[in-house]
Short mmCIF file of C-alpha atoms in Angstrom, two decimals:
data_model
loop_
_atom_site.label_atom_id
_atom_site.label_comp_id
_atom_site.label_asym_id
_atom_site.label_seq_id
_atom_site.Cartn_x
_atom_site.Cartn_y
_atom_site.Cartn_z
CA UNK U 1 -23.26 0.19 -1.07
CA UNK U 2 -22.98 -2.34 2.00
CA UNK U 3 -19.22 -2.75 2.37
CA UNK U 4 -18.33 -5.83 4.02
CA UNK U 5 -15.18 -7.22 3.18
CA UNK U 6 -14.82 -11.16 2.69
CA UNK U 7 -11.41 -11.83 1.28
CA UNK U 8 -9.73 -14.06 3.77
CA UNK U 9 -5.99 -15.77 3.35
CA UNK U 10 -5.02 -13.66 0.35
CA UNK U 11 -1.30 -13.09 -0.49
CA UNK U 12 -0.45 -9.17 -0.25
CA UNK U 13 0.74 -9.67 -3.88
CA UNK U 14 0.97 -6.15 -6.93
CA UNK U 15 -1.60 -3.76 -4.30
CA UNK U 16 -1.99 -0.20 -5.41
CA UNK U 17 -3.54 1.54 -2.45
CA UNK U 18 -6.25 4.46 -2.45
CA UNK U 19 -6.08 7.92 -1.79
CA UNK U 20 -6.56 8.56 2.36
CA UNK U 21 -7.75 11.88 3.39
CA UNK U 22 -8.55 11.64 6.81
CA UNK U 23 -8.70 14.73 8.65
CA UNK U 24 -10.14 14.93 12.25
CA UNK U 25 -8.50 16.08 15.56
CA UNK U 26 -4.95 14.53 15.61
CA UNK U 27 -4.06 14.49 12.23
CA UNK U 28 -1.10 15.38 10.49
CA UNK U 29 -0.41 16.23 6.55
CA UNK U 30 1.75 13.62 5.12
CA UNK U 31 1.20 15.18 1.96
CA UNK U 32 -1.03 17.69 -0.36
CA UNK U 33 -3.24 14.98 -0.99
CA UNK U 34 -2.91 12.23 2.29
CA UNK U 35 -3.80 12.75 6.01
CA UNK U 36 -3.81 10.48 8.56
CA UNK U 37 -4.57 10.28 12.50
CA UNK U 38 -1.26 10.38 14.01
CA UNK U 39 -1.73 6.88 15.47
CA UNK U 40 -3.21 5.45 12.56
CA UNK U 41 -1.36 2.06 13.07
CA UNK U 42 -2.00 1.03 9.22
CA UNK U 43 -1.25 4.98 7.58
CA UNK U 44 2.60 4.40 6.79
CA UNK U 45 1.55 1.36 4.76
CA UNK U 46 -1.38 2.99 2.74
CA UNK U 47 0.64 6.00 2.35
CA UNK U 48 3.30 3.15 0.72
CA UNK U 49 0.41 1.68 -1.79
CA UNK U 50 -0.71 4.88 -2.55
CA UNK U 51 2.33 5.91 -4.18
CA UNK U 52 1.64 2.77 -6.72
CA UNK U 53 -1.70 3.83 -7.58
CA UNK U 54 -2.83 4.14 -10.87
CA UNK U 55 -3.51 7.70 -11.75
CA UNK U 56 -7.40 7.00 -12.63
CA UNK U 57 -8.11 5.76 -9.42
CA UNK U 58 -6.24 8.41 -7.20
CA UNK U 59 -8.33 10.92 -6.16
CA UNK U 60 -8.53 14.32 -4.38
CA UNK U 61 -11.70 13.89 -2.50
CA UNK U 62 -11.86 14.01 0.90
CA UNK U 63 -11.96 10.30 2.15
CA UNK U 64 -12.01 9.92 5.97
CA UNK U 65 -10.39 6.58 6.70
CA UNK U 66 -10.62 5.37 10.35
CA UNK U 67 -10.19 2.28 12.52
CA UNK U 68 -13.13 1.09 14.78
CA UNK U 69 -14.41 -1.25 16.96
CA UNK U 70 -16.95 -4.11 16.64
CA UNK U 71 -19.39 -2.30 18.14
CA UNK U 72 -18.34 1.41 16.75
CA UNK U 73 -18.95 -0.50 13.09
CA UNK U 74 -22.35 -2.11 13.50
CA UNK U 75 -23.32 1.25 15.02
CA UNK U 76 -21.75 2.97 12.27
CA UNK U 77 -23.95 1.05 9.67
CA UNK U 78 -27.10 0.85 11.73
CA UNK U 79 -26.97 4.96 11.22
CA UNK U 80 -26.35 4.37 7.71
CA UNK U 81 -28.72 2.03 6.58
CA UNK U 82 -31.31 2.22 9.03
CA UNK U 83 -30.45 -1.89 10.29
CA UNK U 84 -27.30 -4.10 12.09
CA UNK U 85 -27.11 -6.82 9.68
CA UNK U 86 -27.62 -10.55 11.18
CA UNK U 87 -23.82 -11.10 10.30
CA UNK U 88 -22.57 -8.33 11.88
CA UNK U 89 -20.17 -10.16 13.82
CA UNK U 90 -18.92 -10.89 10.22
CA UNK U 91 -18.12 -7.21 9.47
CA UNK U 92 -14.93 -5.58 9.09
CA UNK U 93 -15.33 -2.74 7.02
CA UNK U 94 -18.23 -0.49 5.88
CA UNK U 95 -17.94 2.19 3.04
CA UNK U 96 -20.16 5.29 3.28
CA UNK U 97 -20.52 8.37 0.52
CA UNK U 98 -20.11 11.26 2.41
CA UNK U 99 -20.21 10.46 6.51
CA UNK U 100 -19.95 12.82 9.61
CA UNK U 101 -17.43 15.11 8.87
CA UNK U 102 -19.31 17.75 6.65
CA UNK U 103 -16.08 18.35 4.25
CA UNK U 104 -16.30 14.24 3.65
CA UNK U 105 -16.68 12.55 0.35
CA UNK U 106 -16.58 9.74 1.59
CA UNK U 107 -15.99 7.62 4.60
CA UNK U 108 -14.40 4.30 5.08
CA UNK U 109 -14.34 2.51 8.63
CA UNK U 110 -12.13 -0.68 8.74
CA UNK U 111 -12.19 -2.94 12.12
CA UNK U 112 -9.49 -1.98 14.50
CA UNK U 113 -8.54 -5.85 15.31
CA UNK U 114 -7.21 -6.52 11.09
CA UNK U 115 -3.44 -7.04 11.07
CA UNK U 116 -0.96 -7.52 8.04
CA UNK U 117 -2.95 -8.30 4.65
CA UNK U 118 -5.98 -8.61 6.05
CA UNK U 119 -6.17 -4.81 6.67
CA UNK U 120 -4.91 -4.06 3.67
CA UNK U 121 -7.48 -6.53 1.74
CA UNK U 122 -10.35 -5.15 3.79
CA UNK U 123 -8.97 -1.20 2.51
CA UNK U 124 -9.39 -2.78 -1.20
CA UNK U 125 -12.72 -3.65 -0.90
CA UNK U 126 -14.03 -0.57 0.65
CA UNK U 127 -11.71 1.42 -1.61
CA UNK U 128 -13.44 -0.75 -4.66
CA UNK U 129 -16.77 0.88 -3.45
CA UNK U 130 -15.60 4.44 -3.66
CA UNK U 131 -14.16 3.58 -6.78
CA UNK U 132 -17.75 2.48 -8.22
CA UNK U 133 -19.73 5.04 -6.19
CA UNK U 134 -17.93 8.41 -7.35
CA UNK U 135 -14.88 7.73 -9.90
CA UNK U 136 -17.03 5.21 -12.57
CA UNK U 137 -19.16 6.86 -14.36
CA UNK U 138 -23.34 6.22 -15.51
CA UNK U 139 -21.77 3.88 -18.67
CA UNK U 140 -18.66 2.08 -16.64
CA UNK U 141 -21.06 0.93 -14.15
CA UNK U 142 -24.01 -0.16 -16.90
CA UNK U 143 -21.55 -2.25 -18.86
CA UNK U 144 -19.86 -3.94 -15.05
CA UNK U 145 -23.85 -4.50 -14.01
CA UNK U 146 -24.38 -6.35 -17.31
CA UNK U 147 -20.87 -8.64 -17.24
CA UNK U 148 -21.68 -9.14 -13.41
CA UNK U 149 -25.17 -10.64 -14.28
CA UNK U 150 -23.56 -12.79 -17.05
CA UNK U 151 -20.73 -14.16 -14.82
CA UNK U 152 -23.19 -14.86 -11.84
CA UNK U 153 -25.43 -17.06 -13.91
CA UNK U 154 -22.50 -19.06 -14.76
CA UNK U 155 -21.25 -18.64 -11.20
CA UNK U 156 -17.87 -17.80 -12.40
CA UNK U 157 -17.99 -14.71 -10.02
CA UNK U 158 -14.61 -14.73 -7.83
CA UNK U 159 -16.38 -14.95 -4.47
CA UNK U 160 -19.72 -16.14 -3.49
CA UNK U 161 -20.63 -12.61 -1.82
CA UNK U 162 -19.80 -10.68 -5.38
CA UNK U 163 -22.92 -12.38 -6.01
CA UNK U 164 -24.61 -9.92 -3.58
CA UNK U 165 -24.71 -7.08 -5.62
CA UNK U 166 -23.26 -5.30 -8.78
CA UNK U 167 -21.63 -2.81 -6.31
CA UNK U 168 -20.34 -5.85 -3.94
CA UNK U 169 -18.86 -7.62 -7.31
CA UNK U 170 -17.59 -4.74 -8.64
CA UNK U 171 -15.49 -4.38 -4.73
CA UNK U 172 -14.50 -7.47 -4.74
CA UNK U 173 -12.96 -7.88 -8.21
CA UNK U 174 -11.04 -4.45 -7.46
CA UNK U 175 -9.67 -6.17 -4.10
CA UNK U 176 -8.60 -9.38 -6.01
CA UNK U 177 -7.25 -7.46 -8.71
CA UNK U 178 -4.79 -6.15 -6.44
CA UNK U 179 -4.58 -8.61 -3.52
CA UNK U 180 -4.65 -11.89 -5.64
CA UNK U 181 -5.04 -11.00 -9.01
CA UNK U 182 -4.21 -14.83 -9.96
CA UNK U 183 -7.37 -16.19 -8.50
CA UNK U 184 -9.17 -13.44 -10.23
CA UNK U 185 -7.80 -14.49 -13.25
CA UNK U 186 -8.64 -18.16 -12.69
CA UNK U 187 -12.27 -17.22 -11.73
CA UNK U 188 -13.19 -14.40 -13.38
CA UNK U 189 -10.86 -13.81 -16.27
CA UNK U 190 -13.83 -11.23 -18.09
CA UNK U 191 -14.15 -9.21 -14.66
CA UNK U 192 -10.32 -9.02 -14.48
CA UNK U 193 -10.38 -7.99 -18.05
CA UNK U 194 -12.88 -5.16 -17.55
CA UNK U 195 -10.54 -3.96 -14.34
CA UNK U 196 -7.37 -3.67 -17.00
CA UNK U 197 -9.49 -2.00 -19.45
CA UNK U 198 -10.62 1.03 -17.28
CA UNK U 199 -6.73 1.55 -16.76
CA UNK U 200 -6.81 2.49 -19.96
CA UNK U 201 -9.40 4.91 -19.05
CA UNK U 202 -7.76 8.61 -19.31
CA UNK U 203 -6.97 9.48 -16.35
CA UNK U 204 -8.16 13.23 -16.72
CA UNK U 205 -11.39 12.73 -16.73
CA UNK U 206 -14.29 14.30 -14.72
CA UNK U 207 -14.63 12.76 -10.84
CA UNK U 208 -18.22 13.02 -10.09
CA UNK U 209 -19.21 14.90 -6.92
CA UNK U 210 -21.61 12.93 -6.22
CA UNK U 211 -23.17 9.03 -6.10
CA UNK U 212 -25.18 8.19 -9.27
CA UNK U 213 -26.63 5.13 -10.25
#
């Protein structure tokens, strides 16, 4: 579940952006299903994306989405996980299931200093975790945990931290598949292939209410 984004120097490229529901003082409804802080600097463009997504991976949880500091984010995880990481200077984003706000699913903090495609690679990545954490279900995740071991003994994962974790792989191939789905499919053509098979997925199904293994 530790949601630190590496992509660096990807090309915006075919992005479908995540459903935002961010509702704190300030907001304002920008529709049924998105709501953003009024000075959001990054909400017209994820508003934009979301339109694109894929119906299985919309959602109408309640994500809060904000923008924080350096210090806001390593605080932020320290009261998540119990520890600051040694790389926190490294951080820029940090997915959480649930968060503060008591009507939260889910909450997704992304570094206040990302401009351009870097903010909306970092949103990918944390997005990817929300996507594993309450939209896969028990079997989706068993058969990704399985490919991901057989692609990181061969080292043909796409990044060096999807080697982390299941959940970080899983993240990351979501955030290529949409910020630089080429590499992907230079890297990790089976991981790409298991992304275009759960579009296939219909998209009516069940969303969990909670994280499962």
């Amino acid at each position: 579940m530790i949601a630190r984004n590496p992509i660096k120097h990807l090309s915006m490229g075919t992005i479908f952006m995540a459903a935002l529901l961010a509702s704190l003082v300030g907001t304002k409804t920008v529709s049924a299903e998105l709501r953003f802080y009024d000075d959001a600097p990054h909400a017209s463009t994820w508003q934009a994306f979301y339109s694109q997504l894929p119906a299985i991976w919309k959602t109408d949880k309640i994500i809060i989405v904000q923008e924080v500091s350096h210090q806001q984010l390593a605080q932020i995880f320290k009261e998540t996980y119990g520890y600051v990481p040694a790389n926190v200077n490294d951080m820029d984003g940090c997915y959480q299931f649930g968060g503060e706000r008591i009507d939260a699913d889910a909450t997704i903090s992304i570094l206040n200093t990302l401009h351009g495609d870097a903010a909306i690679e970092v949103f990918a990545h944390e997005y990817g975790h929300f996507v594993w954490d309450q939209l896969l279900d028990r079997a989706q995740r068993a058969a990704y945990r399985q490919l991901w071991q057989q692609q990181k003994a061969q080292h043909r994962l796409v990044t060096g931290y999807a080697a982390t974790s299941p959940e970080e792989g899983f993240a990351e191939t979501f955030a290529y598949f949409f910020c630089n789905r080429n590499e992907l499919h230079a890297k990790d053509r089976p991981s790409e292939t298991f992304l275009s098979a759960l579009l296939d997925t219909p998209a009516d199904k069940k969303q969990v209410a909670q994280a499962t293994p």
